[in-house]
PDB file of C-alpha atoms in Angstrom:
ATOM      1  CA  MET A  20     -14.168  16.401  -6.509  1.00  0.00           C
ATOM      2  CA  GLN A  21     -14.158  13.783  -9.346  1.00  0.00           C
ATOM      3  CA  ARG A  22     -15.103  10.299  -8.283  1.00  0.00           C
ATOM      4  CA  HIS A  23     -14.228   7.166 -10.047  1.00  0.00           C
ATOM      5  CA  PRO A  24     -16.395   5.597 -12.794  1.00  0.00           C
ATOM      6  CA  GLY A  25     -19.009   3.031 -11.281  1.00  0.00           C
ATOM      7  CA  GLN A  26     -18.825   4.400  -7.557  1.00  0.00           C
ATOM      8  CA  ASP A  27     -21.620   5.428  -5.701  1.00  0.00           C
ATOM      9  CA  PRO A  28     -21.155   8.444  -3.261  1.00  0.00           C
ATOM     10  CA  GLU A  29     -23.535   7.002  -0.771  1.00  0.00           C
ATOM     11  CA  GLN A  30     -22.353   3.631  -0.902  1.00  0.00           C
ATOM     12  CA  ALA A  31     -20.123   4.473   2.223  1.00  0.00           C
ATOM     13  CA  GLY A  32     -23.172   4.603   4.146  1.00  0.00           C
ATOM     14  CA  SER A  33     -23.983   1.113   3.243  1.00  0.00           C
ATOM     15  CA  PHE A  34     -20.439   0.080   5.418  1.00  0.00           C
ATOM     16  CA  ALA A  35     -21.415   2.101   8.485  1.00  0.00           C
ATOM     17  CA  SER A  36     -22.953  -0.766  10.517  1.00  0.00           C
ATOM     18  CA  LEU A  37     -19.917  -3.018   9.931  1.00  0.00           C
ATOM     19  CA  ALA A  38     -18.252  -4.005  13.352  1.00  0.00           C
ATOM     20  CA  GLY A  39     -15.039  -2.357  14.023  1.00  0.00           C
ATOM     21  CA  VAL A  40     -16.072   0.383  12.002  1.00  0.00           C
ATOM     22  CA  ASP A  41     -14.776   3.916  13.998  1.00  0.00           C
ATOM     23  CA  ARG A  42     -16.748   6.748  12.666  1.00  0.00           C
ATOM     24  CA  THR A  43     -15.724   9.340  15.353  1.00  0.00           C
ATOM     25  CA  ARG A  44     -12.103   9.491  13.967  1.00  0.00           C
ATOM     26  CA  ALA A  45     -10.521   9.987  10.662  1.00  0.00           C
ATOM     27  CA  ASN A  46      -9.191   6.681   9.290  1.00  0.00           C
ATOM     28  CA  PRO A  47      -6.006   7.063   6.718  1.00  0.00           C
ATOM     29  CA  ALA A  48      -7.221   4.434   4.523  1.00  0.00           C
ATOM     30  CA  ARG A  49     -10.615   6.139   4.337  1.00  0.00           C
ATOM     31  CA  MET A  50      -8.741   9.436   3.711  1.00  0.00           C
ATOM     32  CA  TYR A  51      -6.357   8.069   1.138  1.00  0.00           C
ATOM     33  CA  ASP A  52      -9.263   6.607  -0.493  1.00  0.00           C
ATOM     34  CA  TYR A  53     -10.892  10.167  -0.735  1.00  0.00           C
ATOM     35  CA  TYR A  54      -7.369  11.666  -2.065  1.00  0.00           C
ATOM     36  CA  LEU A  55      -7.952   8.949  -4.783  1.00  0.00           C
ATOM     37  CA  GLY A  56     -11.379  10.060  -5.625  1.00  0.00           C
ATOM     38  CA  GLY A  57     -12.941   7.167  -3.949  1.00  0.00           C
ATOM     39  CA  ALA A  58     -16.353   7.216  -2.209  1.00  0.00           C
ATOM     40  CA  HIS A  59     -15.741   4.860   0.608  1.00  0.00           C
ATOM     41  CA  ASN A  60     -15.283   7.227   3.121  1.00  0.00           C
ATOM     42  CA  PHE A  61     -17.173   9.058   5.733  1.00  0.00           C
ATOM     43  CA  ALA A  62     -17.753  12.809   6.465  1.00  0.00           C
ATOM     44  CA  VAL A  63     -15.105  12.509   9.211  1.00  0.00           C
ATOM     45  CA  ASP A  64     -12.324  11.160   6.811  1.00  0.00           C
ATOM     46  CA  ARG A  65     -13.480  13.766   4.289  1.00  0.00           C
ATOM     47  CA  ASP A  66     -13.104  16.676   6.530  1.00  0.00           C
ATOM     48  CA  ALA A  67      -9.482  15.418   7.735  1.00  0.00           C
ATOM     49  CA  ALA A  68      -8.623  14.931   4.074  1.00  0.00           C
ATOM     50  CA  GLU A  69      -9.734  18.525   3.147  1.00  0.00           C
ATOM     51  CA  ARG A  70      -7.619  19.749   6.388  1.00  0.00           C
ATOM     52  CA  VAL A  71      -4.860  18.076   5.219  1.00  0.00           C
ATOM     53  CA  LEU A  72      -4.968  19.357   1.554  1.00  0.00           C
ATOM     54  CA  ALA A  73      -5.749  22.849   2.641  1.00  0.00           C
ATOM     55  CA  VAL A  74      -2.392  22.961   4.401  1.00  0.00           C
ATOM     56  CA  LEU A  75      -0.571  20.613   2.047  1.00  0.00           C
ATOM     57  CA  PRO A  76      -2.157  19.986  -1.643  1.00  0.00           C
ATOM     58  CA  GLU A  77       0.643  17.997  -2.320  1.00  0.00           C
ATOM     59  CA  THR A  78      -0.566  14.993  -0.411  1.00  0.00           C
ATOM     60  CA  ARG A  79      -3.177  14.147  -3.469  1.00  0.00           C
ATOM     61  CA  THR A  80      -0.163  14.246  -5.752  1.00  0.00           C
ATOM     62  CA  PHE A  81       1.657  11.861  -3.268  1.00  0.00           C
ATOM     63  CA  ALA A  82      -1.376   9.215  -3.071  1.00  0.00           C
ATOM     64  CA  LEU A  83      -1.617   9.389  -7.005  1.00  0.00           C
ATOM     65  CA  GLU A  84       2.221   8.363  -7.611  1.00  0.00           C
ATOM     66  CA  ASN A  85       1.822   6.032  -4.722  1.00  0.00           C
ATOM     67  CA  ARG A  86      -0.798   4.194  -6.757  1.00  0.00           C
ATOM     68  CA  ALA A  87       0.891   4.313 -10.033  1.00  0.00           C
ATOM     69  CA  PHE A  88       3.888   2.942  -8.552  1.00  0.00           C
ATOM     70  CA  LEU A  89       1.804   0.186  -7.308  1.00  0.00           C
ATOM     71  CA  GLN A  90       0.371  -0.344 -10.879  1.00  0.00           C
ATOM     72  CA  ARG A  91       3.706  -0.191 -12.418  1.00  0.00           C
ATOM     73  CA  VAL A  92       5.668  -2.828 -10.373  1.00  0.00           C
ATOM     74  CA  VAL A  93       2.980  -5.047 -10.597  1.00  0.00           C
ATOM     75  CA  ARG A  94       3.442  -5.118 -14.455  1.00  0.00           C
ATOM     76  CA  TYR A  95       6.918  -5.338 -13.914  1.00  0.00           C
ATOM     77  CA  LEU A  96       6.507  -8.522 -11.616  1.00  0.00           C
ATOM     78  CA  VAL A  97       4.281 -10.484 -14.110  1.00  0.00           C
ATOM     79  CA  THR A  98       5.906  -9.399 -17.169  1.00  0.00           C
ATOM     80  CA  GLU A  99       9.478  -9.345 -16.733  1.00  0.00           C
ATOM     81  CA  ALA A 100       9.809 -11.453 -13.148  1.00  0.00           C
ATOM     82  CA  GLY A 101       7.303 -13.976 -14.026  1.00  0.00           C
ATOM     83  CA  ILE A 102       5.518 -13.517 -10.747  1.00  0.00           C
ATOM     84  CA  ASP A 103       2.136 -15.072 -10.725  1.00  0.00           C
ATOM     85  CA  GLN A 104       1.350 -15.073  -6.837  1.00  0.00           C
ATOM     86  CA  PHE A 105       1.123 -11.901  -4.899  1.00  0.00           C
ATOM     87  CA  LEU A 106       0.247 -10.830  -1.121  1.00  0.00           C
ATOM     88  CA  ASP A 107      -0.842  -7.505  -0.955  1.00  0.00           C
ATOM     89  CA  LEU A 108      -0.302  -6.264   2.904  1.00  0.00           C
ATOM     90  CA  GLY A 109      -2.305  -3.400   3.841  1.00  0.00           C
ATOM     91  CA  SER A 110      -4.192  -3.579   0.675  1.00  0.00           C
ATOM     92  CA  GLY A 111      -6.503  -0.640   1.641  1.00  0.00           C
ATOM     93  CA  ILE A 112      -9.567   0.142  -0.123  1.00  0.00           C
ATOM     94  CA  PRO A 113     -10.103  -0.961  -3.540  1.00  0.00           C
ATOM     95  CA  THR A 114     -10.264   1.654  -6.255  1.00  0.00           C
ATOM     96  CA  VAL A 115      -9.381   1.695  -9.909  1.00  0.00           C
ATOM     97  CA  GLY A 116      -6.343  -0.616 -11.103  1.00  0.00           C
ATOM     98  CA  ASN A 117      -6.222  -3.383  -8.310  1.00  0.00           C
ATOM     99  CA  VAL A 118      -3.445  -5.790  -8.058  1.00  0.00           C
ATOM    100  CA  HIS A 119      -5.606  -8.576  -9.129  1.00  0.00           C
ATOM    101  CA  GLU A 120      -6.944  -6.514 -12.355  1.00  0.00           C
ATOM    102  CA  ILE A 121      -3.817  -5.812 -13.638  1.00  0.00           C
ATOM    103  CA  ALA A 122      -1.984  -9.340 -12.435  1.00  0.00           C
ATOM    104  CA  GLN A 123      -4.795 -11.454 -13.954  1.00  0.00           C
ATOM    105  CA  GLY A 124      -5.148  -9.112 -17.117  1.00  0.00           C
ATOM    106  CA  LEU A 125      -1.602  -9.955 -17.871  1.00  0.00           C
ATOM    107  CA  ASN A 126      -1.831 -13.537 -16.763  1.00  0.00           C
ATOM    108  CA  PRO A 127      -5.131 -15.005 -15.790  1.00  0.00           C
ATOM    109  CA  ARG A 128      -3.595 -17.946 -13.850  1.00  0.00           C
ATOM    110  CA  ALA A 129      -2.105 -15.149 -11.285  1.00  0.00           C
ATOM    111  CA  ARG A 130      -3.236 -15.710  -7.635  1.00  0.00           C
ATOM    112  CA  VAL A 131      -3.589 -12.547  -5.084  1.00  0.00           C
ATOM    113  CA  VAL A 132      -4.429 -12.698  -1.476  1.00  0.00           C
ATOM    114  CA  TYR A 133      -5.115  -9.028  -0.021  1.00  0.00           C
ATOM    115  CA  VAL A 134      -4.749  -8.195   3.574  1.00  0.00           C
ATOM    116  CA  ASP A 135      -6.438  -5.496   5.582  1.00  0.00           C
ATOM    117  CA  HIS A 136      -7.831  -5.092   8.901  1.00  0.00           C
ATOM    118  CA  GLU A 137     -10.119  -2.000   8.377  1.00  0.00           C
ATOM    119  CA  PRO A 138     -13.611  -3.176   7.637  1.00  0.00           C
ATOM    120  CA  VAL A 139     -14.775  -1.002   4.979  1.00  0.00           C
ATOM    121  CA  ALA A 140     -11.641  -2.234   2.974  1.00  0.00           C
ATOM    122  CA  VAL A 141     -12.610  -5.798   3.849  1.00  0.00           C
ATOM    123  CA  ALA A 142     -16.388  -5.194   2.948  1.00  0.00           C
ATOM    124  CA  GLN A 143     -15.725  -3.501  -0.226  1.00  0.00           C
ATOM    125  CA  SER A 144     -13.157  -6.118  -1.487  1.00  0.00           C
ATOM    126  CA  GLN A 145     -15.139  -8.777  -0.478  1.00  0.00           C
ATOM    127  CA  ARG A 146     -17.817  -7.446  -2.897  1.00  0.00           C
ATOM    128  CA  MET A 147     -15.431  -6.761  -5.605  1.00  0.00           C
ATOM    129  CA  LEU A 148     -13.815  -9.929  -5.245  1.00  0.00           C
ATOM    130  CA  ALA A 149     -17.037 -11.980  -5.462  1.00  0.00           C
ATOM    131  CA  GLY A 150     -16.927 -15.077  -8.185  1.00  0.00           C
ATOM    132  CA  ASN A 151     -12.976 -14.487  -8.344  1.00  0.00           C
ATOM    133  CA  ASP A 152     -11.770 -17.783  -7.218  1.00  0.00           C
ATOM    134  CA  ARG A 153      -7.957 -16.744  -7.894  1.00  0.00           C
ATOM    135  CA  ALA A 154      -8.150 -13.783  -5.664  1.00  0.00           C
ATOM    136  CA  THR A 155      -9.299 -13.228  -1.848  1.00  0.00           C
ATOM    137  CA  ILE A 156      -9.185 -10.704   1.060  1.00  0.00           C
ATOM    138  CA  ILE A 157      -8.358 -11.589   4.591  1.00  0.00           C
ATOM    139  CA  HIS A 158      -9.463  -9.505   7.568  1.00  0.00           C
ATOM    140  CA  ALA A 159      -6.110  -9.476   9.769  1.00  0.00           C
ATOM    141  CA  ASP A 160      -3.552  -7.167  10.849  1.00  0.00           C
ATOM    142  CA  LEU A 161      -0.112  -7.510   8.722  1.00  0.00           C
ATOM    143  CA  ARG A 162       1.315  -7.033  12.114  1.00  0.00           C
ATOM    144  CA  HIS A 163       0.741 -10.971  12.768  1.00  0.00           C
ATOM    145  CA  PRO A 164       2.873 -12.731  10.062  1.00  0.00           C
ATOM    146  CA  ASP A 165       1.643 -15.930  11.397  1.00  0.00           C
ATOM    147  CA  LEU A 166      -2.029 -15.451  11.527  1.00  0.00           C
ATOM    148  CA  VAL A 167      -1.799 -14.250   7.840  1.00  0.00           C
ATOM    149  CA  LEU A 168       0.684 -16.795   6.476  1.00  0.00           C
ATOM    150  CA  GLY A 169      -1.300 -19.503   8.378  1.00  0.00           C
ATOM    151  CA  HIS A 170      -4.804 -18.277   7.172  1.00  0.00           C
ATOM    152  CA  ALA A 171      -6.574 -20.661   5.256  1.00  0.00           C
ATOM    153  CA  ASP A 172      -7.063 -18.540   2.085  1.00  0.00           C
ATOM    154  CA  THR A 173      -3.379 -17.891   2.239  1.00  0.00           C
ATOM    155  CA  ARG A 174      -2.448 -21.626   2.109  1.00  0.00           C
ATOM    156  CA  ARG A 175      -5.132 -22.145  -0.362  1.00  0.00           C
ATOM    157  CA  LEU A 176      -4.323 -19.498  -2.810  1.00  0.00           C
ATOM    158  CA  LEU A 177      -0.316 -19.317  -2.391  1.00  0.00           C
ATOM    159  CA  ASP A 178       2.186 -21.932  -2.961  1.00  0.00           C
ATOM    160  CA  LEU A 179       5.149 -20.327  -0.479  1.00  0.00           C
ATOM    161  CA  THR A 180       7.583 -22.914  -1.898  1.00  0.00           C
ATOM    162  CA  ARG A 181       7.281 -20.744  -5.242  1.00  0.00           C
ATOM    163  CA  PRO A 182       8.486 -17.333  -5.499  1.00  0.00           C
ATOM    164  CA  VAL A 183       5.843 -14.963  -4.558  1.00  0.00           C
ATOM    165  CA  ALA A 184       5.487 -11.013  -4.587  1.00  0.00           C
ATOM    166  CA  VAL A 185       4.699  -9.413  -1.127  1.00  0.00           C
ATOM    167  CA  LEU A 186       3.467  -5.959  -1.758  1.00  0.00           C
ATOM    168  CA  MET A 187       4.007  -3.316   1.162  1.00  0.00           C
ATOM    169  CA  ILE A 188       2.792   0.023  -0.370  1.00  0.00           C
ATOM    170  CA  SER A 189       2.764   2.804   2.183  1.00  0.00           C
ATOM    171  CA  VAL A 190       1.771   0.692   5.016  1.00  0.00           C
ATOM    172  CA  PHE A 191       4.893   1.119   7.111  1.00  0.00           C
ATOM    173  CA  PRO A 192       3.951   5.079   7.885  1.00  0.00           C
ATOM    174  CA  PHE A 193       1.124   3.789  10.182  1.00  0.00           C
ATOM    175  CA  ILE A 194       3.420   1.253  12.219  1.00  0.00           C
ATOM    176  CA  PRO A 195       5.545   2.702  14.628  1.00  0.00           C
ATOM    177  CA  ASP A 196       9.169   1.508  15.500  1.00  0.00           C
ATOM    178  CA  SER A 197       8.080   0.025  18.726  1.00  0.00           C
ATOM    179  CA  ASP A 198       6.505  -2.708  16.411  1.00  0.00           C
ATOM    180  CA  ASP A 199       9.799  -3.287  14.903  1.00  0.00           C
ATOM    181  CA  PRO A 200       8.934  -3.012  10.928  1.00  0.00           C
ATOM    182  CA  VAL A 201      12.416  -4.841  10.312  1.00  0.00           C
ATOM    183  CA  SER A 202      11.135  -7.956  12.147  1.00  0.00           C
ATOM    184  CA  ILE A 203       7.712  -7.978  10.821  1.00  0.00           C
ATOM    185  CA  ILE A 204       9.061  -8.226   7.098  1.00  0.00           C
ATOM    186  CA  GLY A 205      11.463 -10.647   8.078  1.00  0.00           C
ATOM    187  CA  ALA A 206       9.050 -12.857   9.123  1.00  0.00           C
ATOM    188  CA  TYR A 207       7.455 -12.887   5.812  1.00  0.00           C
ATOM    189  CA  ARG A 208      10.695 -13.039   4.109  1.00  0.00           C
ATOM    190  CA  ALA A 209      11.405 -16.124   5.842  1.00  0.00           C
ATOM    191  CA  ALA A 210       8.236 -17.753   4.489  1.00  0.00           C
ATOM    192  CA  CYS A 211       9.331 -16.986   1.208  1.00  0.00           C
ATOM    193  CA  ALA A 212      11.082 -18.879  -1.467  1.00  0.00           C
ATOM    194  CA  PRO A 213      14.181 -17.407  -3.044  1.00  0.00           C
ATOM    195  CA  GLY A 214      13.148 -15.343  -6.153  1.00  0.00           C
ATOM    196  CA  SER A 215      10.324 -13.798  -4.281  1.00  0.00           C
ATOM    197  CA  TYR A 216      10.233 -10.073  -4.178  1.00  0.00           C
ATOM    198  CA  LEU A 217       9.329  -7.283  -1.834  1.00  0.00           C
ATOM    199  CA  ALA A 218       7.679  -4.092  -2.971  1.00  0.00           C
ATOM    200  CA  LEU A 219       7.535  -1.469  -0.645  1.00  0.00           C
ATOM    201  CA  SER A 220       7.054   2.424  -0.607  1.00  0.00           C
ATOM    202  CA  HIS A 221       7.242   4.914   2.431  1.00  0.00           C
ATOM    203  CA  SER A 222       6.268   8.591   2.467  1.00  0.00           C
ATOM    204  CA  LEU A 223       9.637  10.497   3.935  1.00  0.00           C
ATOM    205  CA  THR A 224      10.491  12.642   6.677  1.00  0.00           C
ATOM    206  CA  PRO A 225       9.537  16.373   6.978  1.00  0.00           C
ATOM    207  CA  GLU A 226      12.441  17.975   5.304  1.00  0.00           C
ATOM    208  CA  TYR A 227      11.589  16.308   1.793  1.00  0.00           C
ATOM    209  CA  TRP A 228       7.806  18.360   2.442  1.00  0.00           C
ATOM    210  CA  PRO A 229       7.151  21.877   2.160  1.00  0.00           C
ATOM    211  CA  GLY A 230       7.000  23.694   5.612  1.00  0.00           C
ATOM    212  CA  GLU A 231       3.420  23.133   5.906  1.00  0.00           C
ATOM    213  CA  VAL A 232       3.804  19.537   6.365  1.00  0.00           C
ATOM    214  CA  THR A 233       4.117  19.346  10.228  1.00  0.00           C
ATOM    215  CA  GLN A 234       0.166  20.786  10.554  1.00  0.00           C
ATOM    216  CA  ALA A 235      -0.562  18.050   8.288  1.00  0.00           C
ATOM    217  CA  ILE A 236       1.303  15.274  10.449  1.00  0.00           C
ATOM    218  CA  GLU A 237      -0.639  16.922  13.300  1.00  0.00           C
ATOM    219  CA  LEU A 238      -4.139  16.168  11.795  1.00  0.00           C
ATOM    220  CA  TYR A 239      -2.795  12.591  11.022  1.00  0.00           C
ATOM    221  CA  GLN A 240      -1.795  12.116  15.038  1.00  0.00           C
ATOM    222  CA  SER A 241      -5.548  12.205  16.198  1.00  0.00           C
ATOM    223  CA  SER A 242      -6.663   9.747  13.702  1.00  0.00           C
ATOM    224  CA  THR A 243      -7.033   6.017  13.865  1.00  0.00           C
ATOM    225  CA  HIS A 244      -3.330   5.410  13.004  1.00  0.00           C
ATOM    226  CA  PRO A 245      -0.737   8.282  13.524  1.00  0.00           C
ATOM    227  CA  LEU A 246       1.742   8.654  10.970  1.00  0.00           C
ATOM    228  CA  HIS A 247       5.403   7.729  11.381  1.00  0.00           C
ATOM    229  CA  LEU A 248       7.611   9.319   8.652  1.00  0.00           C
ATOM    230  CA  ARG A 249      11.263   7.648   7.925  1.00  0.00           C
ATOM    231  CA  ASP A 250      14.091   8.904   6.032  1.00  0.00           C
ATOM    232  CA  PRO A 251      15.412   6.876   2.745  1.00  0.00           C
ATOM    233  CA  GLU A 252      18.231   5.468   5.036  1.00  0.00           C
ATOM    234  CA  GLN A 253      15.383   4.252   7.664  1.00  0.00           C
ATOM    235  CA  VAL A 254      13.315   2.448   4.677  1.00  0.00           C
ATOM    236  CA  ARG A 255      16.099   1.179   2.803  1.00  0.00           C
ATOM    237  CA  ARG A 256      16.870  -0.818   5.964  1.00  0.00           C
ATOM    238  CA  LEU A 257      13.409  -2.407   5.604  1.00  0.00           C
ATOM    239  CA  PHE A 258      14.947  -3.832   2.432  1.00  0.00           C
ATOM    240  CA  THR A 259      17.101  -6.107   4.623  1.00  0.00           C
ATOM    241  CA  GLY A 260      17.858  -9.423   3.219  1.00  0.00           C
ATOM    242  CA  TYR A 261      16.904  -8.386  -0.133  1.00  0.00           C
ATOM    243  CA  ARG A 262      19.008  -7.348  -3.359  1.00  0.00           C
ATOM    244  CA  MET A 263      17.411  -4.285  -4.846  1.00  0.00           C
ATOM    245  CA  VAL A 264      16.080  -4.419  -8.046  1.00  0.00           C
ATOM    246  CA  GLU A 265      17.054  -1.493 -10.612  1.00  0.00           C
ATOM    247  CA  PRO A 266      16.803   1.417 -10.415  1.00  0.00           C
ATOM    248  CA  GLY A 267      17.031   0.895  -6.480  1.00  0.00           C
ATOM    249  CA  LEU A 268      15.275   3.094  -3.712  1.00  0.00           C
ATOM    250  CA  VAL A 269      14.115   6.105  -5.381  1.00  0.00           C
ATOM    251  CA  PHE A 270      11.488   8.840  -5.360  1.00  0.00           C
ATOM    252  CA  THR A 271       8.284   6.760  -6.054  1.00  0.00           C
ATOM    253  CA  SER A 272       7.325   8.536  -9.357  1.00  0.00           C
ATOM    254  CA  ALA A 273      11.219   7.840 -10.656  1.00  0.00           C
ATOM    255  CA  TRP A 274      10.834   4.066 -10.238  1.00  0.00           C
ATOM    256  CA  ARG A 275      10.672   2.608 -13.729  1.00  0.00           C
ATOM    257  CA  PRO A 276       8.180   5.576 -15.102  1.00  0.00           C
ATOM    258  CA  GLU A 277       6.638   5.247 -18.194  1.00  0.00           C
ATOM    259  CA  ARG A 278       8.049   8.616 -19.442  1.00  0.00           C
ATOM    260  CA  PRO A 279      11.311  10.369 -18.248  1.00  0.00           C
ATOM    261  CA  VAL A 280      10.820  11.967 -14.790  1.00  0.00           C
ATOM    262  CA  SER A 281      12.771  15.075 -13.954  1.00  0.00           C
ATOM    263  CA  GLU A 282      14.721  14.952 -10.400  1.00  0.00           C
ATOM    264  CA  GLU A 283      12.856  18.047  -9.263  1.00  0.00           C
ATOM    265  CA  LYS A 284       9.404  16.264 -10.586  1.00  0.00           C
ATOM    266  CA  ALA A 285      10.231  13.207  -8.911  1.00  0.00           C
ATOM    267  CA  ARG A 286      11.017  14.808  -5.448  1.00  0.00           C
ATOM    268  CA  GLU A 287       7.240  16.092  -5.614  1.00  0.00           C
ATOM    269  CA  SER A 288       5.995  12.408  -4.919  1.00  0.00           C
ATOM    270  CA  ARG A 289       7.614  13.215  -1.210  1.00  0.00           C
ATOM    271  CA  ALA A 290       7.973   9.274  -1.097  1.00  0.00           C
ATOM    272  CA  VAL A 291      10.540   6.285  -2.099  1.00  0.00           C
ATOM    273  CA  ALA A 292      10.003   3.218  -3.452  1.00  0.00           C
ATOM    274  CA  GLY A 293      11.725   0.083  -4.521  1.00  0.00           C
ATOM    275  CA  LEU A 294      11.662  -3.304  -5.157  1.00  0.00           C
ATOM    276  CA  GLY A 295      13.787  -6.247  -3.827  1.00  0.00           C
ATOM    277  CA  VAL A 296      14.240  -9.771  -4.850  1.00  0.00           C
ATOM    278  CA  LEU A 297      15.097 -12.408  -2.448  1.00  0.00           C
ATOM    279  CA  VAL A 298      18.465 -14.278  -3.475  1.00  0.00           C
ATOM    280  CA  ASP A 299      19.189 -16.129  -0.273  1.00  0.00           C
ATOM    281  CA  GLN A 300      16.757 -17.282   2.361  1.00  0.00           C
ATOM    282  CA  GLY A 301      19.183 -17.155   5.345  1.00  0.00           C
ATOM    283  CA  ALA A 302      20.173 -13.420   4.649  1.00  0.00           C
ATOM    284  CA  SER A 303      19.612 -11.351   7.384  1.00  0.00           C
TER     285      SER A 303
END
């Protein structure tokens, strides 16, 4: 498959010795990197991704639409909402059009804190951000908000007394209900000032996918992070305490698209996305 310009297909090997890297099981972040044309993945990830694509080729469209939503929502937040601080949770392996590239391209003073616990994602982000004093990567698990928010780099770069955009792009499909996603988001919400935003996308339950989705889900269940799909109403509850920005919670490709998208085409993204604004910090 075609790779992004400037990526070295041998580079993933340089991450193999990193502490915490599991090369025996596929990792969803590295599989996602492969779907997007990235080079920071291992044979086990490529094999799993190809098996998913064999039964569900729409998975690549999902990944591309999800990435496009991230880029559109960051542009909106900078140019229309005036946001200049971003906390990107579960940021994944860097590829083309990262948050800091878009935000700082529009506002050079924008600050970005990335958070991920996948060692390859962290190592590659550190390389990419070298010399950028307004962006950093924290090696942490987003399920522990106190550790993320209390981290020295978060405190150094982000002023939480001012509005900040919290980005949770396609991360909750890998967090089970037993971890209480609503409470996780609530902890971040409680730390943010009014006028802050939550951008979130989430892949949908099997009825929104072709019949072969069951086989693809089974392939993910043996990965380092099994899938936990949710329906639109379950995703909507993740925005508790936020007022939805138009057009609300919609199929990913239908969120403020650059060109009109038909409903049939929008459904092909197999995920929903939305942006909420925090208007009352005491809301629950």
